[in-house]
């Protein structure tokens, strides 16, 4: 009897990456949308994300669409002063065995899609909704259907997305503002009381990806009312933004149930304060690839992936929430934060990131 194909529900970055995990069976990738129209704007791809793409055999396709920021600049949003420069050059790459890149989400999605389409054992079908009690029963199923995953809620009732009360206003600037003493080729993070602003270049020709994080019902311009002139200038330069609610899922105790495995935001959506949403999805798929190399039963492989990934993604979730609180400090806590950032040597800064960026895979 011919084995049924592996079913992957969701053809976003998590689903496409899962399709590249090295299956020895046919793969049926199902997407509920009628056409591919990737939403979102910029992505930051840390060394762990690049390592995962290498493991999946997709880095050569993605790399041409990425940008190479020389540094990350942390700035006080009120005074405009530079607090910390995190250098991303050769020494950084040697330490973490991969580079730090930025990209437009649509470019990364398109590159992954082309790699998946080249797989002879993979079929992609659009405008298909997957349920656990439908025509695909009996197949091994990967649920990569996002933060609002209906499959997750059916398998683990009550695991609904939680609204943090914060909004991520995203925009892509075709023309760039002129700022004094601000290197727009870098990733710039401006820290404000109750808000923050991030911008970095993506694409070729370069556009400036901008994210303004505010409390609900506070506009981007209101959030920078008392900010430095450069912050006001860059936010005022934006014609309009696309607001995204800050949603997350409380860490689960398991991602698998028999022949079903959750991956990506369906399993571990968190707030993007550490810019690791796509990276965690890519790590999920690379871990799945590594486990499948042992040629275990798929259900056993799903259980092992769940066990391997839960602790790390839960740690990332906690660290991301803590980063958000740090970014949004005001008053005396903000001044103390600034003093610590200024005093922190580059090597200690890198050391604090070893657990995150130093996570790599065998590429064999």
Short mmCIF file of C-alpha atoms in Angstrom, two decimals:
data_model
loop_
_atom_site.label_atom_id
_atom_site.label_comp_id
_atom_site.label_asym_id
_atom_site.label_seq_id
_atom_site.Cartn_x
_atom_site.Cartn_y
_atom_site.Cartn_z
CA UNK A 1 0.00 0.00 0.00
CA UNK A 2 1.38 3.40 -1.01
CA UNK A 3 2.00 5.74 1.91
CA UNK A 4 -0.16 8.83 2.06
CA UNK A 5 1.67 12.11 1.52
CA UNK A 6 2.80 14.36 4.34
CA UNK A 7 0.24 17.16 4.64
CA UNK A 8 1.43 20.66 5.53
CA UNK A 9 -1.31 23.14 6.37
CA UNK A 10 -0.14 26.67 5.66
CA UNK A 11 2.29 27.94 3.02
CA UNK A 12 3.82 30.87 4.85
CA UNK A 13 7.49 30.83 5.77
CA UNK A 14 6.97 28.09 8.38
CA UNK A 15 5.06 25.81 6.00
CA UNK A 16 7.45 26.32 3.09
CA UNK A 17 10.42 25.63 5.35
CA UNK A 18 8.75 22.47 6.68
CA UNK A 19 8.32 21.27 3.09
CA UNK A 20 12.14 21.41 2.76
CA UNK A 21 12.80 19.11 5.73
CA UNK A 22 14.02 16.22 3.55
CA UNK A 23 10.96 14.00 3.36
CA UNK A 24 11.25 10.56 1.78
CA UNK A 25 7.54 10.69 0.91
CA UNK A 26 5.36 12.94 -1.19
CA UNK A 27 4.46 16.28 0.35
CA UNK A 28 1.13 18.04 -0.14
CA UNK A 29 1.38 21.70 0.83
CA UNK A 30 -2.02 23.29 1.33
CA UNK A 31 -2.79 27.01 1.62
CA UNK A 32 -6.20 28.44 2.45
CA UNK A 33 -5.58 31.65 0.48
CA UNK A 34 -6.58 31.68 -3.18
CA UNK A 35 -3.24 33.22 -4.22
CA UNK A 36 0.16 33.90 -2.70
CA UNK A 37 0.25 37.48 -1.47
CA UNK A 38 2.76 37.56 1.40
CA UNK A 39 2.01 40.31 3.88
CA UNK A 40 4.34 42.11 6.20
CA UNK A 41 7.43 44.14 5.53
CA UNK A 42 10.92 43.57 6.86
CA UNK A 43 12.61 40.60 8.47
CA UNK A 44 15.79 40.42 10.49
CA UNK A 45 17.62 37.16 9.89
CA UNK A 46 20.09 36.52 12.68
CA UNK A 47 22.88 33.92 12.38
CA UNK A 48 20.58 31.22 13.77
CA UNK A 49 18.07 31.91 10.98
CA UNK A 50 20.80 31.82 8.34
CA UNK A 51 22.13 28.54 9.76
CA UNK A 52 18.63 27.04 9.58
CA UNK A 53 18.25 28.16 5.94
CA UNK A 54 21.61 26.54 5.17
CA UNK A 55 20.45 23.31 6.81
CA UNK A 56 17.28 23.36 4.67
CA UNK A 57 19.25 23.96 1.47
CA UNK A 58 17.53 27.32 0.88
CA UNK A 59 20.19 29.88 1.82
CA UNK A 60 21.62 30.15 -1.71
CA UNK A 61 18.14 31.09 -2.96
CA UNK A 62 17.42 33.58 -0.16
CA UNK A 63 20.85 35.20 0.19
CA UNK A 64 20.73 37.36 -2.99
CA UNK A 65 17.64 39.15 -1.65
CA UNK A 66 19.18 40.05 1.71
CA UNK A 67 20.92 43.18 2.95
CA UNK A 68 23.99 43.30 5.19
CA UNK A 69 23.64 45.97 7.88
CA UNK A 70 27.08 46.81 9.33
CA UNK A 71 25.82 47.40 12.88
CA UNK A 72 22.80 47.52 15.18
CA UNK A 73 22.43 50.90 16.89
CA UNK A 74 20.47 51.20 20.13
CA UNK A 75 19.42 54.81 20.73
CA UNK A 76 17.65 56.78 23.41
CA UNK A 77 14.54 58.02 21.66
CA UNK A 78 14.19 61.18 23.76
CA UNK A 79 17.73 62.53 23.56
CA UNK A 80 18.62 60.81 20.30
CA UNK A 81 21.96 59.70 21.78
CA UNK A 82 23.61 56.49 20.62
CA UNK A 83 23.69 54.02 23.52
CA UNK A 84 25.24 50.90 22.00
CA UNK A 85 26.75 49.78 18.71
CA UNK A 86 26.58 46.06 18.04
CA UNK A 87 29.04 45.37 15.25
CA UNK A 88 27.89 42.77 12.70
CA UNK A 89 31.06 42.39 10.65
CA UNK A 90 33.58 39.58 10.24
CA UNK A 91 34.26 39.07 13.94
CA UNK A 92 30.54 38.73 14.60
CA UNK A 93 30.20 36.20 11.76
CA UNK A 94 33.15 34.19 13.02
CA UNK A 95 31.72 34.07 16.53
CA UNK A 96 28.26 32.91 15.43
CA UNK A 97 29.31 30.97 12.28
CA UNK A 98 26.87 32.89 10.05
CA UNK A 99 26.05 36.49 9.09
CA UNK A 100 23.28 38.84 10.22
CA UNK A 101 21.00 39.92 7.38
CA UNK A 102 17.81 41.87 6.75
CA UNK A 103 15.28 41.24 3.98
CA UNK A 104 11.79 41.95 2.76
CA UNK A 105 9.45 39.21 3.92
CA UNK A 106 7.94 38.88 0.44
CA UNK A 107 11.40 38.27 -1.07
CA UNK A 108 12.19 35.53 1.47
CA UNK A 109 8.79 33.90 0.90
CA UNK A 110 9.22 34.03 -2.88
CA UNK A 111 12.70 32.49 -2.71
CA UNK A 112 11.52 29.66 -0.45
CA UNK A 113 8.53 29.05 -2.71
CA UNK A 114 10.79 28.61 -5.74
CA UNK A 115 12.93 26.08 -3.86
CA UNK A 116 9.82 24.15 -2.81
CA UNK A 117 8.41 24.19 -6.35
CA UNK A 118 11.63 22.60 -7.59
CA UNK A 119 11.02 19.55 -5.36
CA UNK A 120 9.65 16.74 -7.51
CA UNK A 121 7.84 15.12 -4.56
CA UNK A 122 5.94 18.28 -3.54
CA UNK A 123 2.54 19.51 -4.71
CA UNK A 124 1.11 22.90 -3.72
CA UNK A 125 -2.63 23.50 -3.65
CA UNK A 126 -4.26 26.85 -2.94
CA UNK A 127 -7.70 27.75 -1.61
CA UNK A 128 -7.85 24.64 0.62
CA UNK A 129 -8.88 24.68 4.28
CA UNK A 130 -7.51 21.79 6.36
CA UNK A 131 -9.28 20.29 9.35
CA UNK A 132 -8.44 17.30 11.55
CA UNK A 133 -11.69 15.56 10.62
CA UNK A 134 -11.72 16.13 6.89
CA UNK A 135 -10.54 14.28 3.82
CA UNK A 136 -6.94 14.24 5.02
CA UNK A 137 -7.52 12.00 8.04
CA UNK A 138 -4.94 9.24 8.23
CA UNK A 139 -2.14 11.40 6.88
CA UNK A 140 0.73 12.78 8.90
CA UNK A 141 -0.08 16.46 9.29
CA UNK A 142 2.02 19.53 10.05
CA UNK A 143 -0.02 22.51 11.20
CA UNK A 144 1.80 25.68 10.14
CA UNK A 145 -1.35 27.79 9.96
CA UNK A 146 -0.23 30.74 12.06
CA UNK A 147 -1.02 32.44 15.35
CA UNK A 148 -4.78 31.92 14.93
CA UNK A 149 -4.28 28.21 14.08
CA UNK A 150 -7.63 26.44 14.04
CA UNK A 151 -5.79 23.13 14.10
CA UNK A 152 -3.99 24.07 17.33
CA UNK A 153 -7.25 25.13 18.93
CA UNK A 154 -8.88 21.86 17.92
CA UNK A 155 -6.01 19.74 19.23
CA UNK A 156 -5.38 21.85 22.34
CA UNK A 157 -8.66 23.63 23.17
CA UNK A 158 -8.38 27.04 24.76
CA UNK A 159 -5.00 27.92 23.22
CA UNK A 160 -6.23 31.12 21.62
CA UNK A 161 -4.02 34.03 20.63
CA UNK A 162 -3.60 36.64 23.37
CA UNK A 163 -3.67 40.35 22.52
CA UNK A 164 -0.84 42.18 24.31
CA UNK A 165 -2.52 45.57 23.87
CA UNK A 166 0.39 46.77 21.75
CA UNK A 167 0.28 47.54 18.04
CA UNK A 168 3.12 47.18 15.53
CA UNK A 169 2.72 49.86 12.84
CA UNK A 170 4.67 48.76 9.77
CA UNK A 171 5.66 50.69 6.67
CA UNK A 172 8.10 50.56 3.76
CA UNK A 173 9.63 53.89 2.74
CA UNK A 174 10.51 54.26 -0.92
CA UNK A 175 12.32 57.53 -0.25
CA UNK A 176 14.47 58.01 2.80
CA UNK A 177 14.49 60.97 5.17
CA UNK A 178 17.69 62.91 5.81
CA UNK A 179 18.74 62.43 9.42
CA UNK A 180 21.66 64.04 11.24
CA UNK A 181 24.28 61.61 12.43
CA UNK A 182 22.10 58.51 11.87
CA UNK A 183 23.43 55.74 9.63
CA UNK A 184 20.35 54.43 7.84
CA UNK A 185 22.33 51.43 6.53
CA UNK A 186 22.31 50.07 10.08
CA UNK A 187 19.50 48.54 12.11
CA UNK A 188 18.41 51.43 14.33
CA UNK A 189 16.31 50.91 17.47
CA UNK A 190 14.98 54.02 19.23
CA UNK A 191 13.82 53.41 22.82
CA UNK A 192 10.94 55.51 24.14
CA UNK A 193 8.68 55.48 27.20
CA UNK A 194 5.90 53.05 26.31
CA UNK A 195 7.00 52.72 22.66
CA UNK A 196 9.92 52.15 20.32
CA UNK A 197 10.88 52.66 16.68
CA UNK A 198 12.93 50.31 14.49
CA UNK A 199 14.18 50.89 10.94
CA UNK A 200 16.59 49.19 8.55
CA UNK A 201 17.05 48.80 4.78
CA UNK A 202 15.55 45.91 2.82
CA UNK A 203 15.47 44.91 -0.84
CA UNK A 204 17.32 46.04 -3.93
CA UNK A 205 16.85 48.88 -4.71
CA UNK A 206 16.80 49.58 -1.01
CA UNK A 207 13.68 50.58 0.84
CA UNK A 208 13.56 51.51 4.48
CA UNK A 209 11.53 49.16 6.65
CA UNK A 210 9.97 50.99 9.57
CA UNK A 211 8.16 49.63 12.63
CA UNK A 212 6.63 51.85 15.30
CA UNK A 213 5.40 49.98 18.38
CA UNK A 214 2.74 51.75 20.42
CA UNK A 215 0.01 50.98 22.93
CA UNK A 216 -3.42 50.35 21.40
CA UNK A 217 -5.24 53.54 20.36
CA UNK A 218 -2.00 55.57 20.28
CA UNK A 219 -0.92 56.70 16.81
CA UNK A 220 2.73 56.54 15.69
CA UNK A 221 3.02 60.34 15.74
CA UNK A 222 1.50 60.54 19.22
CA UNK A 223 4.00 57.97 20.49
CA UNK A 224 6.97 60.15 19.38
CA UNK A 225 5.50 63.44 20.54
CA UNK A 226 8.38 64.05 22.96
CA UNK A 227 11.03 62.19 20.96
CA UNK A 228 14.20 63.51 19.39
CA UNK A 229 13.80 65.44 16.14
CA UNK A 230 15.28 62.59 14.06
CA UNK A 231 12.65 60.17 15.37
CA UNK A 232 9.85 62.62 14.61
CA UNK A 233 11.28 63.20 11.15
CA UNK A 234 11.38 59.54 10.17
CA UNK A 235 7.88 58.81 11.51
CA UNK A 236 6.47 61.96 9.87
CA UNK A 237 8.06 60.80 6.60
CA UNK A 238 5.65 57.85 6.49
CA UNK A 239 2.44 58.41 4.58
CA UNK A 240 0.58 55.53 6.22
CA UNK A 241 1.30 52.39 8.19
CA UNK A 242 -0.24 48.95 8.42
CA UNK A 243 -1.17 48.20 12.05
CA UNK A 244 -0.57 44.67 13.32
CA UNK A 245 -1.87 43.68 16.75
CA UNK A 246 0.77 42.31 19.10
CA UNK A 247 -0.42 38.72 19.52
CA UNK A 248 1.19 35.77 21.23
CA UNK A 249 0.38 32.23 22.35
CA UNK A 250 1.24 31.05 25.84
CA UNK A 251 3.94 28.34 25.65
CA UNK A 252 2.43 24.91 25.10
CA UNK A 253 3.35 21.75 26.97
CA UNK A 254 3.48 19.79 23.71
CA UNK A 255 3.31 20.55 19.98
CA UNK A 256 2.40 17.07 18.84
CA UNK A 257 -0.64 14.86 19.12
CA UNK A 258 -0.17 11.49 17.43
CA UNK A 259 0.30 12.15 13.74
CA UNK A 260 -0.04 15.94 13.99
CA UNK A 261 2.75 18.45 14.70
CA UNK A 262 2.46 22.21 15.18
CA UNK A 263 5.24 24.41 13.76
CA UNK A 264 5.92 28.13 13.50
CA UNK A 265 3.53 30.67 14.97
CA UNK A 266 0.89 27.96 15.33
CA UNK A 267 3.13 26.46 18.03
CA UNK A 268 4.95 29.41 19.60
CA UNK A 269 3.87 32.85 18.39
CA UNK A 270 5.52 35.56 20.48
CA UNK A 271 5.94 39.32 20.34
CA UNK A 272 8.76 40.29 17.94
CA UNK A 273 10.90 42.36 20.29
CA UNK A 274 13.92 40.17 19.53
CA UNK A 275 13.08 39.93 15.80
CA UNK A 276 12.98 36.12 15.98
CA UNK A 277 9.55 35.12 14.63
CA UNK A 278 10.72 33.89 11.23
CA UNK A 279 13.96 32.57 12.72
CA UNK A 280 12.13 30.30 15.16
CA UNK A 281 9.98 28.92 12.33
CA UNK A 282 13.10 28.20 10.28
CA UNK A 283 14.74 26.55 13.29
CA UNK A 284 11.65 24.37 13.72
CA UNK A 285 11.95 23.09 10.16
CA UNK A 286 15.72 22.61 10.38
CA UNK A 287 15.27 20.63 13.60
CA UNK A 288 12.63 18.50 11.88
CA UNK A 289 15.08 17.90 9.03
CA UNK A 290 17.78 16.79 11.47
CA UNK A 291 15.40 14.42 13.27
CA UNK A 292 14.13 12.91 10.02
CA UNK A 293 17.71 12.05 9.05
CA UNK A 294 17.57 9.36 11.73
CA UNK A 295 14.72 7.74 9.68
CA UNK A 296 12.44 7.33 12.68
CA UNK A 297 8.72 6.72 12.47
CA UNK A 298 7.13 10.09 11.63
CA UNK A 299 5.00 10.14 14.79
CA UNK A 300 8.14 9.52 16.84
CA UNK A 301 9.91 12.25 14.90
CA UNK A 302 7.08 14.67 15.65
CA UNK A 303 7.33 13.90 19.37
CA UNK A 304 11.09 14.41 19.32
CA UNK A 305 10.80 17.76 17.53
CA UNK A 306 8.27 18.88 20.12
CA UNK A 307 10.60 17.86 22.95
CA UNK A 308 13.61 19.53 21.35
CA UNK A 309 11.93 22.84 20.55
CA UNK A 310 9.63 23.62 23.47
CA UNK A 311 12.27 24.74 25.98
CA UNK A 312 14.08 27.02 23.52
CA UNK A 313 10.98 28.72 22.16
CA UNK A 314 9.59 29.22 25.67
CA UNK A 315 12.89 30.86 26.67
CA UNK A 316 12.69 33.06 23.58
CA UNK A 317 9.13 34.05 24.50
CA UNK A 318 10.17 35.10 28.00
CA UNK A 319 13.23 36.95 26.71
CA UNK A 320 11.16 38.77 24.11
CA UNK A 321 8.63 39.95 26.67
CA UNK A 322 11.47 41.12 28.92
CA UNK A 323 13.07 42.99 26.00
CA UNK A 324 9.79 44.80 25.37
CA UNK A 325 9.65 45.98 28.97
CA UNK A 326 13.27 47.16 28.74
CA UNK A 327 12.70 49.02 25.46
CA UNK A 328 9.68 50.85 26.85
CA UNK A 329 11.13 52.03 30.16
CA UNK A 330 10.81 55.67 31.14
CA UNK A 331 12.17 57.92 33.88
CA UNK A 332 14.77 56.56 36.30
CA UNK A 333 14.59 52.94 34.99
CA UNK A 334 15.32 54.22 31.46
CA UNK A 335 18.32 56.20 32.68
CA UNK A 336 19.64 53.11 34.47
CA UNK A 337 19.10 51.02 31.31
CA UNK A 338 21.01 53.58 29.26
CA UNK A 339 23.95 53.55 31.67
CA UNK A 340 24.15 49.75 31.48
CA UNK A 341 24.02 49.74 27.67
CA UNK A 342 26.75 52.38 27.40
CA UNK A 343 29.01 50.51 29.81
CA UNK A 344 28.53 47.02 28.31
CA UNK A 345 31.64 45.94 26.33
CA UNK A 346 31.15 44.49 22.85
CA UNK A 347 32.39 41.06 23.92
CA UNK A 348 29.92 40.89 26.81
CA UNK A 349 27.15 42.02 24.47
CA UNK A 350 28.00 39.16 22.12
CA UNK A 351 28.27 36.76 25.05
CA UNK A 352 24.75 37.68 26.17
CA UNK A 353 23.54 36.67 22.70
CA UNK A 354 25.37 33.33 22.50
CA UNK A 355 22.27 31.34 23.50
CA UNK A 356 20.24 32.99 20.74
CA UNK A 357 22.53 33.50 17.75
CA UNK A 358 24.90 30.62 18.47
CA UNK A 359 22.18 28.03 17.82
CA UNK A 360 23.34 26.26 14.64
CA UNK A 361 22.86 23.07 12.66
CA UNK A 362 24.99 20.51 10.90
CA UNK A 363 24.65 21.30 7.21
CA UNK A 364 25.45 17.82 5.98
#
